[in-house]
Tab-separated table of C-alpha atoms and ligand atoms in Angstrom:
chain	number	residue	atom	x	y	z
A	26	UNK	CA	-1.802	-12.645	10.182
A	27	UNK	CA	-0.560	-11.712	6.643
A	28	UNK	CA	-2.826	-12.771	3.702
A	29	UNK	CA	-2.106	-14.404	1.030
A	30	UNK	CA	-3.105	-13.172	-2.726
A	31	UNK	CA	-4.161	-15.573	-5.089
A	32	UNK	CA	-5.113	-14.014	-8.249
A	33	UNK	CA	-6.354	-14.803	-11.788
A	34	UNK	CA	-4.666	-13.410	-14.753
A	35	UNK	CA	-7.692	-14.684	-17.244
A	36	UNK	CA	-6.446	-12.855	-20.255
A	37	UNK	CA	-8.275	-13.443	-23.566
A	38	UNK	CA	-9.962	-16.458	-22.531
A	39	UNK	CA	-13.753	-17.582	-21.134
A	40	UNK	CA	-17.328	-16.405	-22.443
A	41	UNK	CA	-19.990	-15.834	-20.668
A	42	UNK	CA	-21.493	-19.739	-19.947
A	43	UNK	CA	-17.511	-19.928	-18.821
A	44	UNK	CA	-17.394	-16.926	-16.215
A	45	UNK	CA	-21.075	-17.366	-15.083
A	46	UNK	CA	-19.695	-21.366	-14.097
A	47	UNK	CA	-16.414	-20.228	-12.278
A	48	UNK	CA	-18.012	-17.087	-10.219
A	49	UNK	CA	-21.187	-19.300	-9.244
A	50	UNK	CA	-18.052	-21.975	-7.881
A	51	UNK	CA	-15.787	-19.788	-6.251
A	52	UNK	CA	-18.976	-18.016	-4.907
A	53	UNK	CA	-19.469	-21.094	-3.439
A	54	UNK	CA	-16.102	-21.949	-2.164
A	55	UNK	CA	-16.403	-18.349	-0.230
A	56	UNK	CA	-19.194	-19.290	1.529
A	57	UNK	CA	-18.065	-22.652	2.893
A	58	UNK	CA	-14.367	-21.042	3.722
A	59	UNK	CA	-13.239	-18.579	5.702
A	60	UNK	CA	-11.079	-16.339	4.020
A	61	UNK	CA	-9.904	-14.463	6.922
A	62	UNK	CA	-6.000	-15.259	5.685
A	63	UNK	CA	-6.620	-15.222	1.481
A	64	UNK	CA	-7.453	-12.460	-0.628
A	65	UNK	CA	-8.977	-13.839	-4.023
A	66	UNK	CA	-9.290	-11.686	-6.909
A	67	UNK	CA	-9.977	-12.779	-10.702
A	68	UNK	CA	-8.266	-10.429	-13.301
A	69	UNK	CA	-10.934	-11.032	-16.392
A	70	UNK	CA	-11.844	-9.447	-20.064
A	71	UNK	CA	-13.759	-6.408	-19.723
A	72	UNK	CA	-16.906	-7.659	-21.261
A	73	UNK	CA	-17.487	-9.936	-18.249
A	74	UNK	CA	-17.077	-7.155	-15.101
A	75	UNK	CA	-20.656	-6.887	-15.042
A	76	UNK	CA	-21.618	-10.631	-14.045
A	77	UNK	CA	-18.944	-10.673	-11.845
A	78	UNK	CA	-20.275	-7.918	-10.018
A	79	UNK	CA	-24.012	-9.642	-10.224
A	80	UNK	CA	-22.294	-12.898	-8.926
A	81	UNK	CA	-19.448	-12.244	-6.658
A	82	UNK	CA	-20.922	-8.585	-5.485
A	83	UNK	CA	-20.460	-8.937	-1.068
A	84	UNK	CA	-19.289	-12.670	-1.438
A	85	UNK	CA	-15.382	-11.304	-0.532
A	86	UNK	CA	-14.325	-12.349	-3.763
A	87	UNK	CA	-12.262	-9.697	-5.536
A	88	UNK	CA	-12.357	-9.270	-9.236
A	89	UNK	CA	-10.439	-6.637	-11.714
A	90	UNK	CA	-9.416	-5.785	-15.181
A	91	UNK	CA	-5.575	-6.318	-17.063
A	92	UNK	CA	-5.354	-3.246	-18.095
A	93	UNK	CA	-6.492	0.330	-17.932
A	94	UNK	CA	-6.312	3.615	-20.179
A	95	UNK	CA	-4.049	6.093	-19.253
A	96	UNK	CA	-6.277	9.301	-19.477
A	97	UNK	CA	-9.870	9.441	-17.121
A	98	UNK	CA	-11.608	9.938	-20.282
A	99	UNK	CA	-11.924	11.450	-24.004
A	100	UNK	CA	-11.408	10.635	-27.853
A	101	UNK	CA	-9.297	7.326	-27.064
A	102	UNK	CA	-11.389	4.593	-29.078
A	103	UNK	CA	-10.982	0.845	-27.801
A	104	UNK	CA	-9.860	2.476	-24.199
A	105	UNK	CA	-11.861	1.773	-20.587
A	106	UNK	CA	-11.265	4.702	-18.168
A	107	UNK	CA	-10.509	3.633	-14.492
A	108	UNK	CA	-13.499	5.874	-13.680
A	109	UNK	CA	-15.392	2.600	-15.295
A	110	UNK	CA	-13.576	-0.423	-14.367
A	111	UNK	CA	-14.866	1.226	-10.589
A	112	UNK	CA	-18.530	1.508	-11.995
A	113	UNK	CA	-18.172	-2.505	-12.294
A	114	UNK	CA	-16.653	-2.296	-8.235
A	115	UNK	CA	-13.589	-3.618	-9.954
A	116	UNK	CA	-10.784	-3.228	-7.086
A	117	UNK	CA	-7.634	-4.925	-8.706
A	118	UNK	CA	-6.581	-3.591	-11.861
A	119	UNK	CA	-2.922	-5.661	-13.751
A	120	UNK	CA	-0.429	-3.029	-15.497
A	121	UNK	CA	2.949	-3.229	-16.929
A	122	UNK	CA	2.543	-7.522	-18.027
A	123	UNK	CA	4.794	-8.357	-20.597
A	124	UNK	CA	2.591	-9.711	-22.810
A	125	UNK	CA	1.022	-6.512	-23.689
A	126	UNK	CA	4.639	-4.420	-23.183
A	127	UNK	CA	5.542	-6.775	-26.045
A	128	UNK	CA	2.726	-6.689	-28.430
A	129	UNK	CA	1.312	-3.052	-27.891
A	130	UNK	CA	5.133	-1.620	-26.944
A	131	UNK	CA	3.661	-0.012	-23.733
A	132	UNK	CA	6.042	2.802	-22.668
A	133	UNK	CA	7.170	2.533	-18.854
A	134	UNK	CA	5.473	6.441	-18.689
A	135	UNK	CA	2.511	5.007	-19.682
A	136	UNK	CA	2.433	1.903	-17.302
A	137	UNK	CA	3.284	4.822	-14.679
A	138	UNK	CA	0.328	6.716	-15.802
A	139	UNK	CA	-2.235	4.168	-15.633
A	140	UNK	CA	-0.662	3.188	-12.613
A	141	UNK	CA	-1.845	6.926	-10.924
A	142	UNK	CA	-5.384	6.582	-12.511
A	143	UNK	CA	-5.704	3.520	-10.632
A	144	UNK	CA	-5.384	4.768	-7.535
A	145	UNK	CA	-6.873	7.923	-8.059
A	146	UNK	CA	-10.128	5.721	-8.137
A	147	UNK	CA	-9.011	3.647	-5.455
A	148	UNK	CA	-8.512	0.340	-6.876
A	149	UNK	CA	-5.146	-1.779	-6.339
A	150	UNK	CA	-2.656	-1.657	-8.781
A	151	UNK	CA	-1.205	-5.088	-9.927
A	152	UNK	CA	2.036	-4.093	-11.335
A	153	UNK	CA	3.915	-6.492	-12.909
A	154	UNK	CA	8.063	-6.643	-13.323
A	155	UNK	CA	10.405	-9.692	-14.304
A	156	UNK	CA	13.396	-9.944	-16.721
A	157	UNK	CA	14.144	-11.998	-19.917
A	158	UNK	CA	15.945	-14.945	-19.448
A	159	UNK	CA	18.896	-13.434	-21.319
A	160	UNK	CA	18.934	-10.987	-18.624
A	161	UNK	CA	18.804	-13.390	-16.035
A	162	UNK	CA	21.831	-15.640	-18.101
A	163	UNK	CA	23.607	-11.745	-17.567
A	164	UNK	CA	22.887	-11.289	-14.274
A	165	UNK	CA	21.281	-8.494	-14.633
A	166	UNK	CA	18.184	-9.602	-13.460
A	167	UNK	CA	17.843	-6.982	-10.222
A	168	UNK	CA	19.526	-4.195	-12.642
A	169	UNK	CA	16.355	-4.776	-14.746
A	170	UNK	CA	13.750	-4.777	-12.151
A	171	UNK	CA	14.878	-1.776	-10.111
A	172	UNK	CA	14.881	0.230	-13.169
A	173	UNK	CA	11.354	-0.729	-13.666
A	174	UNK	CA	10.483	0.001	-9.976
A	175	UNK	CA	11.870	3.095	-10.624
A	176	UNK	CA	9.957	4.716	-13.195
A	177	UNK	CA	7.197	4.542	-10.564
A	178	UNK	CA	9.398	6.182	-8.211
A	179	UNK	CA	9.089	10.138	-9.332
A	180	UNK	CA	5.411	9.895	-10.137
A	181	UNK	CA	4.439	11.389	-6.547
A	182	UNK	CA	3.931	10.907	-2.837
A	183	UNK	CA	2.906	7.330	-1.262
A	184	UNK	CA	2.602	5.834	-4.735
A	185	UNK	CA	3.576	2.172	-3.516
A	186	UNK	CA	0.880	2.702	-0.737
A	187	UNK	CA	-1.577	-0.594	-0.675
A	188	UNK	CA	-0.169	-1.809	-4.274
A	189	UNK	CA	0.763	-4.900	-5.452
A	190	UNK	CA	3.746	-5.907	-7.703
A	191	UNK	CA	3.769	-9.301	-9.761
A	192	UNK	CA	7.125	-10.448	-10.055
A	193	UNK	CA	6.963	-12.542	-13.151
A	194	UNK	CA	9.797	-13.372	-15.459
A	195	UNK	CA	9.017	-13.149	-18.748
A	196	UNK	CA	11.218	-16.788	-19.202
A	197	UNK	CA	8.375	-18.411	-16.814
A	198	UNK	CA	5.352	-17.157	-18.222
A	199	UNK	CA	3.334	-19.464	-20.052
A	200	UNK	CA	6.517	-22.282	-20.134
A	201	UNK	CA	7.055	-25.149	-17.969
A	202	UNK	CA	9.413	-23.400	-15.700
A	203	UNK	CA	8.582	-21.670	-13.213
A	204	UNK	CA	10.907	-19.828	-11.081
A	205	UNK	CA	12.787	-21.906	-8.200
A	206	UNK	CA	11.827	-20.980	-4.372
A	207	UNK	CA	15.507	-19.135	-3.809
A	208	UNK	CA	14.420	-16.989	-7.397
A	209	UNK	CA	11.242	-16.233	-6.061
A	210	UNK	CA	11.779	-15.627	-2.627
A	211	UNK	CA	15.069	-13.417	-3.881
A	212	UNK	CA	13.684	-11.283	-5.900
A	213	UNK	CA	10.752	-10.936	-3.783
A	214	UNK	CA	13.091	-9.660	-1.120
A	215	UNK	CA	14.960	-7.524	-3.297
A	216	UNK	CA	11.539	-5.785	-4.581
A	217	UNK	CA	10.385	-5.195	-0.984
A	218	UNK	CA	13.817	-3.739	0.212
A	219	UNK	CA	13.678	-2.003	-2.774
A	220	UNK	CA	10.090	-0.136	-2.010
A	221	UNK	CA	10.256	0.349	1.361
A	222	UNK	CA	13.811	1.375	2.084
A	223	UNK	CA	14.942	3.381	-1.211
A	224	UNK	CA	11.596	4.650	-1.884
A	225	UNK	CA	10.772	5.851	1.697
A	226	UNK	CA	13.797	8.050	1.427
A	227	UNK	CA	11.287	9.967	-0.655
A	228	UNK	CA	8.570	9.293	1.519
A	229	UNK	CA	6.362	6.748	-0.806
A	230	UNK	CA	4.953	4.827	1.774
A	231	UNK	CA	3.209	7.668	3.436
A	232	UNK	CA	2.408	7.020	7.121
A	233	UNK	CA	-0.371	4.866	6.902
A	234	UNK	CA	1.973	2.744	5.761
A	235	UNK	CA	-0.299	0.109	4.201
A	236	UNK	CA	2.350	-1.770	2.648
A	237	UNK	CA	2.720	-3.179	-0.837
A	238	UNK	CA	2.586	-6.884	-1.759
A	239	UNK	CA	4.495	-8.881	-3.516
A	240	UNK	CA	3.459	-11.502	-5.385
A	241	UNK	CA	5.072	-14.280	-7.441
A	242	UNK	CA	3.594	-15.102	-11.250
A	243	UNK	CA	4.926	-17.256	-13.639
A	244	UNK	CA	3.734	-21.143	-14.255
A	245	UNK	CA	2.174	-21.835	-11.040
A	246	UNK	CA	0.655	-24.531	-10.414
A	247	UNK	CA	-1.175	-26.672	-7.634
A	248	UNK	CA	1.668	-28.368	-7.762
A	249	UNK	CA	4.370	-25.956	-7.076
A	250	UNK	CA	1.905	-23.324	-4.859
A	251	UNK	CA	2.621	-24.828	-1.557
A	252	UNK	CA	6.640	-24.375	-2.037
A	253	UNK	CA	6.429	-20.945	-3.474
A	254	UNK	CA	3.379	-19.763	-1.197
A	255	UNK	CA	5.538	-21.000	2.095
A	256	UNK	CA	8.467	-18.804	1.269
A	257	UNK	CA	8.507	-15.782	4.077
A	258	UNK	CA	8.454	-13.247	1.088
A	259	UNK	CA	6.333	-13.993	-1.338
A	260	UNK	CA	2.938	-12.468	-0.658
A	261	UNK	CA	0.663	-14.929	-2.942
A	262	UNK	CA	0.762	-16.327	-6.600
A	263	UNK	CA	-0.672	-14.668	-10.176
A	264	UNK	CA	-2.052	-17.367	-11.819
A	265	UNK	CA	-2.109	-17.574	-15.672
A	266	UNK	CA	-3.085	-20.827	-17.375
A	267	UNK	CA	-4.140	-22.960	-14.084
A	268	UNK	CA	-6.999	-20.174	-13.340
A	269	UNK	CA	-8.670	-21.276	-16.918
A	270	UNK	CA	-10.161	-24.364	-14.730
A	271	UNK	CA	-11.664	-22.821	-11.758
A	272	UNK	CA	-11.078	-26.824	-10.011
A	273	UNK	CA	-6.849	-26.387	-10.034
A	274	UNK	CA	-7.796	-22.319	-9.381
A	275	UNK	CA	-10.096	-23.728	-6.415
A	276	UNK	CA	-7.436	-26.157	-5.810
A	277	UNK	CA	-4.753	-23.711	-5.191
A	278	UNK	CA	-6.605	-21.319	-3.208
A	279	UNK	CA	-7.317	-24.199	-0.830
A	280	UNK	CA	-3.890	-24.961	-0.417
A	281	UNK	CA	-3.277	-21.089	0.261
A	282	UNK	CA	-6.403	-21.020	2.542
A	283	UNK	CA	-4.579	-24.180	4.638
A	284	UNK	CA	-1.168	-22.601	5.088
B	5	PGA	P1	1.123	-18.567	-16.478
B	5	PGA	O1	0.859	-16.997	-16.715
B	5	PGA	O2	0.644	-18.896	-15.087
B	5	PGA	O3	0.317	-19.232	-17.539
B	5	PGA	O4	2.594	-18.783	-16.637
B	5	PGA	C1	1.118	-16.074	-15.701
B	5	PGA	C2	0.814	-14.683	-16.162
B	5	PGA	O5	0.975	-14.372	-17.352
B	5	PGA	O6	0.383	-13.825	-15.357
C-alpha cells in the first residue's frame, strides 16, 4: 500500500496556546485512526519543536522545521543547525519554498547544501520546485523544474534516496487557484521520471531504493484533496493556509486516511 503525505507548511503563524490546541487534536485523531496508509507531519516555527516533541513524541505524528542552515554549526547568528532540529526528533525538514527563495534570494547551492545536512542527520528533506506563472504562460514550466532538480543532481550518491519533493507553483501558492488534476498529476510524473530514470544513470537512488515522494502544494483544500489525492502520481498534499485550523487540516487527513 503506498501512503499518502499530508503535511503542514505552518510558516510564521500559531503561538504556543495555538500549537499546544492542534498537537493535543491531531494527537487525538492518531489514536482513534489508523494511520497505516497516511504519513502526517506538521512543518512549524522553530520556537514550538519542543512541545511538539512533548505532545506528539510516539503518537506517529511527524513534525519538522521550513528551513535549515547550511553549515552543522559556527558563527552564523539567527541559523538552527540540522544537528538541532534532530535534538527536537524533528524528521521532515522544507527547503528550496519560494517564499523564502524570494525574500532571502536563497541560492540553488545553498538549497543543495542544506539539502545534504538534512540527510546527513537523517531527517527527510521536503524540497520544494514549481514555476511562475509566466513560465507556465511560456511553456517552460518542465524546463524550469528539471533545472531545479538538477542542481541536486551532482551533490553525491543516492541523494534522492527517501526524499520528498513539493511540487508547488509559485502562481498557486497562497491564491485561489490551485493547480488542475492533469497539472498536478503531469508534473508529478515528469518529476518522478525525472529522479528515477535520469538520475539513476548516476546511480542516485542507491539500491535500497527507498524511493522519493512527490507531493502536490499549492491552495489545497478539503475541497479539492480528494481530486488531487486520487491522481496515481501524486504522493500527498503540502498544506499552507488550510493547516492554520487543525478542523479543515483534520478534515483533509480524513479524507486521505479514507482513500
Ligand atoms: P497554500 O500554501 O496552501 O496556502 O497555497 C502552500 C505552501 O506555501 O506550501
Amino acid at each position: 500500500m503506498t501512503k499518502k503525505y499530508i503535511i503542514g507548511n505552518l510558516k510564521m503563524y500559531g503561538s504556543i496556546s495555538f500549537y499546544d490546541t492542534f498537537f493535543k487534536k491531531i494527537r487525538e485523531f492518531s489514536m482513534h485512526k489508523s494511520l497505516d496508509n497516511i504519513e502526517i507531519a506538521l512543518c512549524i516555527p522553530y520556537p514550538y519543536l519542543y512541545l511538539a516533541q512533548q505532545i506528539l513524541g510516539n503518537s506517529g505524528i511527524y513534525w519538522g522545521s521550513q528551513n535549515v542552515a547550511k553549515d552543522n554549526e559556527g558563527p552564523f547568528t539567527g541559523e538552527v543547525s540540522a544537528k538541532m532540529l534532530k535534538e527536537f526528533d524533528s524528521q521532515f525538514a522544507i527547503i528550496g519554498h519560494s517564499e523564502r527563495n524570494t525574500a532571502y534570494c536563497e541560492s540553488d547551492v545553498n538549497i543543495a547544501e542544506k539539502f545534504l545536512r538534512i540527510k546527513e542527520h537523517n531527517m527527510r528533506p521536503i524540497f520544494c520546485v514549481g514555476e511562475t506563472l509566466i513560465e507556465r504562460e511560456a511553456g517552460m514550466e518542465k524546463k524550469v523544474v528539471q533545472s531545479q532538480l538538477e542542481t541536486l543532481v551532482n551533490h553525491g550518491k543516492h541523494i534522492f534516496n527517501n526524499s520528498i519533493i513539493a511540487y508547488e507553483p509559485i502562481w498557486a501558492i497562497g491564491s485561489d487557484m490551485s493547480a488542475s488534476p492533469e497539472q498536478a498529476k503531469s508534473m508529478c510524473a515528469f518529476i518522478k521520471e525525472f529522479v528515477e530514470g535520469e538520475a539513476d544513470k548516476v546511480n542516485q537512488l542507491g539500491k535500497e531504493n527507498k524511493p522519493i515522494k512527490v507531493i502536490y502544494g499549492g491552495s489545497v483544500n478539503e475541497k479539492n484533496t480528494l481530486q488531487l489525492l486520487s491522481l496515481d502520481k501524486v504522493d500527498g498534499a503540502l498544506i499552507g493556509r488550510c493547516s492554520l485550523s487543525p478542523d479543515k487540516f483534520l478534515q483533509i487527513c480524513e479524507i486521505a486516511h479514507q482513500l
